Coordinates of C-alpha atoms in Angstrom, one line a residue:
Chain R
M24 CA 40.2 174.2 147.8
R25 CA 38.5 175.2 151.0
F26 CA 37.6 171.5 151.5
A27 CA 41.1 170.4 151.0
V28 CA 42.4 172.9 153.5
L29 CA 39.7 171.9 156.0
S30 CA 40.6 168.2 155.4
V31 CA 44.3 168.8 156.1
L32 CA 43.4 170.8 159.2
F33 CA 41.0 168.1 160.4
C34 CA 43.7 165.4 159.9
F35 CA 46.2 167.6 161.8
I36 CA 43.9 168.1 164.7
A37 CA 42.8 164.5 164.7
T38 CA 46.4 163.3 164.8
G39 CA 47.3 165.9 167.4
C40 CA 44.5 164.9 169.6
A41 CA 44.8 161.1 169.1
T42 CA 45.0 159.2 172.4
T43 CA 48.6 159.1 173.4
G44 CA 48.2 157.0 176.5
L45 CA 49.3 153.4 176.3
P46 CA 49.1 150.7 179.0
P47 CA 52.4 149.7 180.5
V48 CA 54.0 146.5 179.4
T49 CA 53.1 143.6 181.7
K50 CA 52.6 140.0 180.5
D51 CA 51.6 141.0 177.0
L52 CA 52.8 143.5 174.4
R53 CA 51.5 144.1 171.0
L54 CA 53.4 146.9 169.3
E55 CA 51.3 149.4 167.5
D56 CA 52.3 150.4 164.0
D57 CA 54.0 153.7 164.9
E58 CA 55.6 152.0 167.9
R59 CA 57.0 149.3 165.7
R60 CA 58.5 152.0 163.4
L61 CA 60.0 153.7 166.5
W62 CA 61.6 150.4 167.6
N63 CA 63.0 149.9 164.1
R64 CA 64.4 153.4 164.1
S65 CA 65.8 152.9 167.5
E66 CA 67.7 149.8 166.2
E67 CA 69.2 151.9 163.4
E68 CA 70.3 154.6 165.9
E69 CA 71.8 152.0 168.2
K70 CA 73.8 150.5 165.3
V71 CA 75.3 153.9 164.7
I72 CA 76.2 154.4 168.4
N73 CA 77.6 150.9 168.7
R74 CA 79.9 151.4 165.7
S75 CA 81.0 154.8 166.8
G76 CA 84.0 153.7 168.8
L77 CA 82.5 155.2 171.9
I78 CA 81.5 152.0 173.6
Y79 CA 83.4 151.0 176.7
R80 CA 84.3 147.4 176.3
D81 CA 84.6 145.3 179.5
K82 CA 83.0 141.9 179.3
E83 CA 82.9 141.2 183.0
L84 CA 81.4 144.6 183.8
E85 CA 78.8 144.1 181.1
T86 CA 77.8 140.8 182.5
Y87 CA 77.5 142.2 186.0
L88 CA 75.6 145.3 185.0
N89 CA 73.2 143.2 182.9
E90 CA 72.3 141.1 185.9
V91 CA 70.7 144.1 187.7
P92 CA 67.7 144.6 185.5
Q93 CA 66.7 141.0 186.2
K94 CA 66.4 141.9 189.9
L95 CA 64.1 144.8 189.2
L96 CA 61.4 143.3 186.9
P97 CA 59.8 139.9 186.5
S98 CA 61.2 137.7 183.7
E99 CA 58.0 137.8 181.6
I100 CA 58.7 141.5 180.8
F101 CA 62.0 140.6 179.3
V102 CA 60.3 138.4 176.7
H103 CA 58.8 141.7 175.3
I104 CA 61.6 144.1 176.2
P105 CA 65.0 142.4 176.3
F106 CA 66.7 145.0 178.4
K107 CA 70.4 145.5 177.7
I108 CA 72.9 147.8 179.3
I109 CA 75.7 149.2 177.2
V110 CA 78.4 151.5 178.7
V111 CA 79.5 154.6 176.7
R112 CA 82.9 156.1 177.3
N113 CA 81.9 159.6 178.1
H114 CA 82.8 161.7 181.2
L115 CA 79.5 163.5 181.2
F116 CA 76.6 162.5 183.6
N117 CA 74.0 160.6 181.7
A118 CA 72.1 157.4 180.9
F119 CA 69.3 157.0 178.4
A120 CA 67.0 154.2 177.2
Y121 CA 65.6 153.4 173.8
P122 CA 62.0 152.1 173.7
N123 CA 63.3 148.6 172.8
G124 CA 65.1 148.3 176.2
V125 CA 68.7 149.2 175.2
I126 CA 70.0 151.4 177.9
Y127 CA 73.2 153.4 177.4
V128 CA 75.0 154.5 180.6
H129 CA 77.9 156.9 180.5
T130 CA 81.2 156.1 182.4
G131 CA 80.9 159.6 183.9
I132 CA 77.8 158.7 185.9
L133 CA 78.8 155.2 186.7
A134 CA 82.1 156.4 188.2
R135 CA 80.1 158.6 190.6
M136 CA 78.0 155.8 192.0
D137 CA 78.7 154.3 195.4
N138 CA 76.8 151.0 195.2
E139 CA 74.4 148.8 193.3
A140 CA 71.4 150.4 194.9
Q141 CA 72.2 153.7 193.3
F142 CA 72.8 152.0 189.9
A143 CA 69.4 150.2 190.4
T144 CA 67.7 153.6 191.0
L145 CA 69.0 155.0 187.7
L146 CA 68.2 151.8 185.8
A147 CA 64.7 151.5 187.2
H148 CA 64.0 155.1 186.1
E149 CA 65.2 154.3 182.6
M150 CA 63.5 151.0 182.5
T151 CA 60.2 152.6 183.4
H152 CA 60.4 154.9 180.4
A153 CA 60.6 151.7 178.3
T154 CA 57.9 149.6 180.1
H155 CA 55.5 152.6 180.2
R156 CA 56.1 153.3 176.5
H157 CA 56.9 156.9 177.2
L158 CA 58.7 157.5 173.9
V159 CA 55.8 156.5 171.7
E160 CA 53.5 158.6 173.8
Q161 CA 55.9 161.5 173.5
F162 CA 56.2 161.1 169.7
R163 CA 52.4 160.9 169.3
D164 CA 52.1 164.0 171.4
I165 CA 54.5 166.0 169.3
K166 CA 53.8 164.3 165.9
N167 CA 53.2 166.8 163.1
K168 CA 54.2 169.7 165.2
T169 CA 56.8 171.4 163.0
A170 CA 58.3 172.9 166.2
F171 CA 59.4 169.5 167.1
L172 CA 61.9 169.2 164.2
A173 CA 63.2 172.7 164.9
T174 CA 63.6 171.8 168.6
I175 CA 65.6 168.7 167.8
Q176 CA 67.7 170.6 165.3
V177 CA 68.4 173.4 167.7
T178 CA 69.1 171.0 170.6
T179 CA 71.6 168.9 168.6
A180 CA 73.2 172.0 167.1
G181 CA 74.0 173.2 170.6
L182 CA 75.6 169.9 171.4
G183 CA 78.3 170.5 168.8
V184 CA 80.8 171.4 171.4
F185 CA 80.2 168.1 173.2
G186 CA 80.6 166.2 169.9
G187 CA 81.2 162.5 170.2
L188 CA 78.0 160.8 171.3
A189 CA 76.0 163.9 170.5
S190 CA 77.1 163.4 166.9
F191 CA 75.7 159.9 166.7
I192 CA 72.4 160.0 168.5
G193 CA 69.4 160.5 166.3
A194 CA 66.0 162.0 167.0
I195 CA 65.0 159.3 169.4
G196 CA 68.3 159.4 171.2
T197 CA 68.0 163.1 171.5
I198 CA 64.7 162.9 173.4
A199 CA 66.0 160.0 175.6
A200 CA 69.4 161.5 176.3
V201 CA 69.2 165.2 176.0
T202 CA 65.8 166.9 176.3
G203 CA 64.2 164.2 178.5
Y204 CA 60.5 163.3 178.4
S205 CA 57.6 165.5 179.6
R206 CA 57.6 166.4 183.3
E207 CA 54.7 163.9 183.9
H208 CA 56.7 161.1 182.2
E209 CA 59.8 161.9 184.2
T210 CA 57.8 162.0 187.5
E211 CA 56.3 158.7 186.6
A212 CA 59.7 157.2 185.9
D213 CA 60.9 158.5 189.3
S214 CA 57.9 157.1 191.2
E215 CA 57.7 153.7 189.4
G216 CA 61.4 153.3 189.3
F217 CA 61.6 154.1 193.0
K218 CA 59.0 151.4 193.6
L219 CA 60.9 148.9 191.5
M220 CA 64.2 149.4 193.4
A221 CA 62.5 149.4 196.8
D222 CA 60.5 146.2 196.0
A223 CA 63.7 144.6 194.8
G224 CA 65.0 145.1 198.3
Y225 CA 67.5 147.9 197.7
D226 CA 67.9 150.6 200.3
P227 CA 65.4 153.3 199.2
K228 CA 67.5 156.0 200.8
E229 CA 70.2 155.5 198.1
A230 CA 67.8 156.8 195.5
Q231 CA 68.5 160.3 196.5
K232 CA 72.2 160.0 197.2
L233 CA 73.4 159.6 193.6
F234 CA 71.6 162.8 192.6
M235 CA 73.1 164.6 195.7
H236 CA 76.6 163.7 194.4
L237 CA 75.8 164.9 191.0
K238 CA 74.3 168.1 192.2
K239 CA 77.3 168.8 194.4
E240 CA 79.7 168.2 191.6
L241 CA 77.9 170.3 189.1
E242 CA 77.8 173.2 191.6
E243 CA 81.4 172.8 192.8
E244 CA 82.9 172.5 189.3
K245 CA 80.4 175.0 187.8
R246 CA 79.9 172.3 185.2
K247 CA 77.5 172.9 182.4
E248 CA 76.3 169.7 180.6
P249 CA 73.9 169.2 177.8
Y250 CA 72.5 165.8 178.9
F251 CA 69.4 165.2 180.9
F252 CA 71.0 164.0 184.1
G253 CA 73.8 166.5 183.9
T254 CA 71.5 169.6 184.0
H255 CA 71.1 171.2 187.3
P256 CA 67.3 171.8 187.3
K257 CA 66.6 168.2 186.3
I258 CA 68.8 166.9 189.1
V259 CA 67.0 169.1 191.6
E260 CA 63.7 167.8 190.3
R261 CA 64.8 164.2 190.7
L262 CA 66.0 165.0 194.3
E263 CA 62.7 166.6 195.2
N264 CA 60.7 163.7 193.7
Y265 CA 62.8 161.1 195.6
E266 CA 62.5 163.0 198.8
T267 CA 58.7 163.1 198.5
L268 CA 58.6 159.4 197.7
L269 CA 60.8 158.5 200.6
K270 CA 58.6 160.3 203.0
A271 CA 55.3 159.2 201.5
K272 CA 56.3 155.5 201.6
S273 CA 57.8 155.9 205.1
H274 CA 61.0 154.4 203.8
E275 CA 63.2 156.7 205.8
E276 CA 64.0 154.2 208.5
R277 CA 64.1 151.2 206.2
G278 CA 67.4 149.7 205.2
G279 CA 68.1 147.4 202.3
I280 CA 70.5 145.9 199.9
L281 CA 73.5 148.1 198.9
N282 CA 75.9 145.6 197.3
T283 CA 78.7 148.2 197.7
E284 CA 81.6 145.8 197.6
I285 CA 80.6 143.9 194.5
F286 CA 79.6 147.0 192.7
L287 CA 82.9 148.9 193.3
K288 CA 84.9 145.8 192.5
N289 CA 83.2 145.6 189.1
I290 CA 83.4 149.3 188.2
S291 CA 86.9 149.8 189.6
R292 CA 88.7 149.7 186.3
L293 CA 86.1 152.0 184.8
I294 CA 86.7 154.5 187.6
L295 CA 90.4 154.5 186.8
D296 CA 89.9 154.8 183.1
N297 CA 87.4 157.7 183.7
A298 CA 89.9 159.4 185.9
R299 CA 92.5 159.1 183.1
D300 CA 90.0 160.8 180.7
D301 CA 89.4 163.5 183.3
L302 CA 93.1 164.1 183.6
K303 CA 93.5 164.4 179.8
A304 CA 90.7 166.9 179.8
G305 CA 92.5 168.8 182.6
R306 CA 89.8 168.2 185.2
F307 CA 92.5 167.6 187.8
K308 CA 90.3 167.7 190.9
I309 CA 87.7 165.3 189.6
A310 CA 90.5 163.0 188.3
E311 CA 92.1 163.0 191.7
R312 CA 88.8 162.2 193.4
G313 CA 88.3 159.3 190.9
V314 CA 91.7 157.8 191.7
E315 CA 91.2 158.2 195.4
K316 CA 87.9 156.3 195.1
Y317 CA 89.6 153.6 193.2
L318 CA 92.3 153.3 195.9
G319 CA 89.5 152.8 198.4
T320 CA 89.1 149.3 197.0
N321 CA 92.5 148.8 195.5
S322 CA 94.8 150.3 198.1
E323 CA 98.0 148.6 196.8
S324 CA 97.8 149.8 193.2
A325 CA 101.0 151.2 191.8
E326 CA 99.1 152.3 188.7
A327 CA 96.7 154.4 190.7
Y328 CA 99.5 156.1 192.8
C329 CA 101.4 156.8 189.6
L330 CA 98.3 158.4 188.1
L331 CA 97.9 160.5 191.3
G332 CA 101.5 161.5 190.7
D333 CA 100.8 162.4 187.1
I334 CA 97.8 164.5 188.1
R335 CA 99.8 166.5 190.7
R336 CA 102.9 166.9 188.4
Q337 CA 100.8 168.0 185.4
R338 CA 98.8 170.5 187.5
G339 CA 102.0 171.9 189.1
E340 CA 100.5 174.3 191.6
G341 CA 101.5 174.9 195.2
D342 CA 103.1 171.8 196.7
D343 CA 101.9 169.6 193.8
I344 CA 105.4 168.6 192.6
E345 CA 106.4 167.5 196.1
R346 CA 103.2 165.6 196.5
A347 CA 103.6 164.1 193.0
K348 CA 107.1 162.8 194.0
D349 CA 105.6 161.2 197.1
H350 CA 102.9 159.4 195.0
Y351 CA 105.5 158.2 192.5
Q352 CA 107.7 156.9 195.4
R353 CA 104.7 155.1 196.9
A354 CA 103.9 153.5 193.6
I355 CA 107.6 152.4 193.3
S356 CA 107.4 150.9 196.8
I357 CA 104.3 148.9 195.8
N358 CA 105.6 147.7 192.5
L359 CA 109.2 148.4 191.4
S360 CA 108.4 147.1 187.9
Y361 CA 105.7 149.7 187.0
P362 CA 107.6 151.8 184.5
D363 CA 105.7 155.1 184.5
S364 CA 106.4 155.9 188.2
H365 CA 110.1 155.9 187.4
K366 CA 109.5 158.2 184.4
G367 CA 107.4 160.6 186.6
V368 CA 109.9 160.9 189.3
G369 CA 112.8 161.1 186.8
L370 CA 111.1 164.1 185.1
I371 CA 110.8 165.8 188.5
Y372 CA 114.5 165.3 189.2
Y373 CA 115.5 166.3 185.7
K374 CA 113.6 169.6 185.9
R375 CA 115.1 170.3 189.3
G376 CA 118.6 169.7 187.9
E377 CA 119.2 166.7 190.1
K378 CA 121.0 164.9 187.2
T379 CA 122.3 161.8 188.9
L380 CA 118.9 160.9 190.3
A381 CA 117.1 161.8 187.1
K382 CA 119.5 159.7 184.9
K383 CA 119.0 156.7 187.2
A384 CA 115.2 156.9 187.3
L385 CA 114.9 157.6 183.5
E386 CA 117.3 154.7 182.6
F387 CA 115.3 152.4 184.8
Y388 CA 112.1 153.5 183.1
L389 CA 113.6 152.7 179.7
S390 CA 114.9 149.3 180.9
L391 CA 111.3 148.5 182.0
S392 CA 109.7 149.9 178.9
P393 CA 112.2 149.6 176.1
H394 CA 109.6 150.3 173.4
A395 CA 108.1 153.4 175.1
L396 CA 106.6 155.8 172.6
D397 CA 108.5 158.7 174.2
R398 CA 111.8 156.9 174.2
G399 CA 113.4 159.6 172.1
H400 CA 112.6 162.3 174.6
I401 CA 113.8 160.3 177.5
E402 CA 117.1 159.4 175.8
E403 CA 117.6 163.1 175.1
Y404 CA 117.2 163.9 178.9
I405 CA 119.6 161.1 179.8
H406 CA 122.1 162.5 177.3
Q407 CA 121.6 166.0 178.8
C408 CA 122.3 164.5 182.3
Q409 CA 125.5 163.0 181.0
E410 CA 126.6 166.2 179.3
G411 CA 126.1 168.0 182.5
G412 CA 123.7 170.6 181.1
K413 CA 120.5 171.1 183.0
Q414 CA 118.0 170.9 180.2
Chain D
M16 CA 76.5 204.9 148.0
K17 CA 79.3 203.9 145.7
K18 CA 81.5 203.4 148.7
I19 CA 79.0 201.0 150.2
L20 CA 78.6 199.1 147.0
L21 CA 82.4 198.8 146.7
L22 CA 82.6 197.6 150.2
L23 CA 79.8 195.1 149.6
I24 CA 81.6 193.7 146.5
L25 CA 84.8 193.5 148.4
T26 CA 83.2 191.7 151.3
L27 CA 81.4 189.3 149.0
S28 CA 84.5 188.5 147.0
I29 CA 86.5 187.8 150.1
G30 CA 83.7 185.7 151.5
C31 CA 83.4 183.7 148.3
A32 CA 87.0 183.1 147.5
P33 CA 89.1 182.3 150.6
W34 CA 91.3 179.8 148.7
V35 CA 94.4 181.1 146.9
Q36 CA 96.8 179.1 144.8
V37 CA 100.3 179.0 146.4
G38 CA 103.9 178.1 145.8
G39 CA 107.2 179.4 147.1
L40 CA 108.0 181.6 150.1
Y41 CA 105.1 182.6 152.4
K42 CA 106.0 185.1 155.0
T43 CA 103.7 186.5 157.7
E44 CA 105.1 189.3 159.8
S45 CA 102.1 189.4 162.1
H46 CA 102.5 185.7 162.9
N47 CA 106.3 185.9 162.9
Y48 CA 107.2 183.0 160.6
S49 CA 108.1 182.2 157.0
V50 CA 107.7 178.9 155.2
E51 CA 108.1 177.5 151.7
L52 CA 104.8 176.3 150.4
P53 CA 104.5 173.6 147.7
Q54 CA 103.7 174.6 144.1
G55 CA 100.1 174.1 143.0
W56 CA 98.6 173.7 146.4
M57 CA 95.7 175.9 147.6
R58 CA 96.0 178.1 150.7
W59 CA 93.3 179.3 153.1
N60 CA 94.0 181.6 156.0
K61 CA 91.6 180.7 158.7
G62 CA 92.0 183.1 161.6
D63 CA 95.5 182.5 163.0
D64 CA 95.8 179.2 161.1
L65 CA 97.2 178.6 157.7
L66 CA 95.8 175.7 155.8
I67 CA 97.0 174.3 152.5
T68 CA 95.8 171.3 150.5
R69 CA 96.3 170.0 147.0
D70 CA 93.2 167.7 146.5
G71 CA 90.9 169.0 149.2
V72 CA 91.1 169.2 153.0
L73 CA 89.5 165.8 153.5
L74 CA 92.2 164.1 151.3
Q75 CA 95.2 165.9 152.7
H76 CA 96.1 169.1 154.4
I77 CA 99.0 170.8 156.1
Q78 CA 98.2 173.3 158.8
I79 CA 100.3 175.8 160.6
V80 CA 98.8 177.0 163.8
R81 CA 100.0 179.6 166.3
L82 CA 98.4 179.6 169.8
N83 CA 98.8 182.2 172.5
T84 CA 99.9 180.0 175.4
D85 CA 98.1 182.3 177.9
E86 CA 94.7 181.4 176.3
P87 CA 92.7 178.3 177.2
L88 CA 92.7 175.4 174.8
K89 CA 89.5 174.2 173.2
H90 CA 89.2 170.7 174.6
T91 CA 91.3 170.4 177.7
K92 CA 91.6 172.7 180.7
K93 CA 95.3 171.9 180.8
K94 CA 97.5 175.0 180.4
F95 CA 101.0 175.6 179.0
S96 CA 103.7 176.8 181.3
K97 CA 107.0 178.4 180.4
V98 CA 109.0 175.7 182.3
M99 CA 107.6 172.8 180.4
L100 CA 109.8 170.3 178.6
P101 CA 109.0 169.7 174.9
Q102 CA 107.5 166.4 175.9
E103 CA 105.2 168.1 178.4
V104 CA 104.1 170.6 175.8
A105 CA 103.4 167.6 173.5
E106 CA 101.3 166.0 176.3
V107 CA 99.1 169.1 176.5
I108 CA 98.6 169.3 172.8
L109 CA 97.9 165.6 172.4
D110 CA 95.5 165.6 175.4
N111 CA 93.7 168.5 173.8
I112 CA 93.3 166.4 170.6
A113 CA 92.3 163.2 172.5
S114 CA 89.7 165.2 174.5
N115 CA 88.1 166.4 171.3
K116 CA 84.9 164.4 171.3
D117 CA 84.8 164.4 167.5
I118 CA 88.1 162.4 167.5
L119 CA 87.5 158.7 168.1
N120 CA 89.9 155.9 169.0
F121 CA 92.8 158.2 169.3
Q122 CA 96.0 156.2 169.3
L123 CA 99.5 157.7 169.7
I124 CA 102.2 156.0 167.6
E125 CA 105.2 158.1 168.3
N126 CA 106.3 161.1 170.4
S127 CA 109.9 162.1 169.8
P128 CA 112.0 165.3 170.2
L129 CA 112.5 167.5 167.2
K130 CA 114.3 170.8 166.5
I131 CA 112.2 173.2 164.6
S132 CA 113.8 176.5 163.5
G133 CA 116.4 175.9 166.2
N134 CA 113.8 175.5 168.9
S135 CA 113.4 172.3 171.0
G136 CA 110.1 170.8 170.1
F137 CA 108.4 167.5 169.4
K138 CA 107.1 165.3 166.7
A139 CA 104.0 163.2 167.4
V140 CA 102.4 160.7 165.1
Y141 CA 98.9 159.4 165.8
I142 CA 95.8 157.9 164.2
Y143 CA 92.1 158.4 164.9
K144 CA 88.7 157.9 163.4
N145 CA 86.7 160.9 162.4
K146 CA 82.9 161.1 162.8
D147 CA 82.4 159.3 159.5
G148 CA 84.5 156.4 160.7
L149 CA 87.4 157.3 158.4
K150 CA 90.8 156.5 159.8
I151 CA 93.0 159.6 159.7
K152 CA 96.8 159.7 160.3
S153 CA 98.5 162.8 161.5
I154 CA 101.9 164.2 162.2
Y155 CA 102.0 167.0 164.7
C156 CA 105.2 168.9 165.1
G157 CA 105.4 171.8 167.5
F158 CA 107.3 174.0 169.9
M159 CA 107.0 176.9 172.3
A160 CA 108.7 180.2 171.7
E161 CA 108.0 183.0 174.3
K162 CA 104.3 183.2 174.7
W163 CA 103.5 181.4 171.5
F164 CA 103.0 177.8 170.6
Y165 CA 103.7 176.9 166.9
G166 CA 102.3 173.8 165.4
I167 CA 103.0 172.3 161.9
I168 CA 100.5 169.5 161.2
Y169 CA 100.0 167.0 158.4
N170 CA 96.6 165.2 158.2
A171 CA 95.4 162.6 155.7
P172 CA 93.4 159.4 155.5
E173 CA 95.6 156.6 156.6
R174 CA 95.0 154.5 153.6
Y175 CA 96.6 155.6 150.3
Y176 CA 96.7 159.4 150.9
F177 CA 98.9 159.6 154.0
D178 CA 102.1 158.3 152.4
K179 CA 101.7 160.3 149.2
D180 CA 102.5 163.7 150.7
I181 CA 104.8 163.0 153.6
A182 CA 107.8 164.2 151.6
T183 CA 106.0 167.5 150.8
F184 CA 105.2 167.9 154.5
E185 CA 108.8 167.3 155.5
R186 CA 109.9 170.0 153.1
V187 CA 107.4 172.5 154.5
L188 CA 108.5 171.6 158.0
E189 CA 112.2 172.0 157.2
S190 CA 111.6 175.4 155.6
F191 CA 109.6 176.7 158.6
K192 CA 111.5 179.6 160.2
L193 CA 110.6 182.1 162.9
T194 CA 111.1 185.6 161.5
K195 CA 112.3 187.2 164.7
T196 CA 114.1 185.0 167.2
T197 CA 114.9 186.0 170.8

């Protein structure tokens, strides 16, 4: 009995103390047995996420985003780790990589980026986790520790309120997306990632800027998020690391590639969709900021001005209604055939009791959108306008 | 000691048997409404919500909710306002549902006006996928009265089950009355 206990104890200690360090992937990669199992499990978790209905589908955007990893690492690495970027429709700030190179990026974090250099920073950080085999190291480190399972369970239970993606990620995804890696691994991902983006010719000063935006927004909105890049202390840690790297490498004066125009062109639809999701969730200020960013590259968009109108009308504070009317009218002046602007302005007139103007606008809306889902409501308002009653 | 034992038995019996067989008039003074419930269905009062089902909540259920319009909603920061049109009230409710991260591929099919117990309200029909990938179809009817929002909801898997109990839901909906009207 004593022998058996001692054997188990020995095995436990031996496993716990096994060398966890692995060389980074360069020209050659032979997966170790436990690593192969992690890759297989990752593929299973990815299948669940990809089937979940949370994936943001945009072929052109996917093509563009998947060109960026090629700029960061030599092609021989892709033979072993075929990096692939997949966008997840989720307003929270995050991105996470599986060890087999599949990287999920949330719409929430993409919509906050200004240029390709910032995207490359995030990507290089995540790619380093994969090339430096951080996940298998992490798993080896925590293997057989019963506390691990408990930690995962507690972490995922706390995510209940965030639902969605949190419901679909498994144990590997939880480390990659939520808890993050050890501080050493994260620091290595920062420094190696920084090197990759700077060596690829991107402006190193941009590395910090993304995290400055995120920090500012988290503080302004008092947002509390469960994911790694959405937690305030982790953002501060990234900022400090990049600041040190920038100074150490004397990159402060160096310029570099930004690719602002092409980046914003490719993510502009995503910015607008993300703003629409923000509006649904009642995050009016963030939604407004998103639409204004979209208008920066699409100044003549009736859809965007109409959405600005919707944001103001639905918030309905201070001079919001007056501003909403202005936005709708601007949308109409850009494109008379965009139906929702007529509905928005019609509803404002209707609620003010300006029946003639309301009737005209709402009838025009129905003429442009005869199969509108809210046709019944609109017909009722038109009928009320004809009857002479206010509402 | 006896009192404690009695209290314990009572607590346990309540905790173990929340479902009650229903049928006929159901009246709740505290929630200010009455409704005719179908015979043979099971009822569960969950906080301010009334839930009834015949075969199990996953296969079909009708829910009656009452929300205090001054209190925040669970999934959206949008708020109700007294000057809202029924369509705008519907928008708040539907955005609250669409912002629920457990509800996937939310798709609105219909949003039309509806009188409920003499109040101007709405009827929204939508489908979504739940976490298990099952397609659910719902009818959400609701209206605002003073500081309360009332919702009468029918939920069932889109395939096979949804059509089976629409008529029952419509009877429940028609029978819904506010006890005290202003």
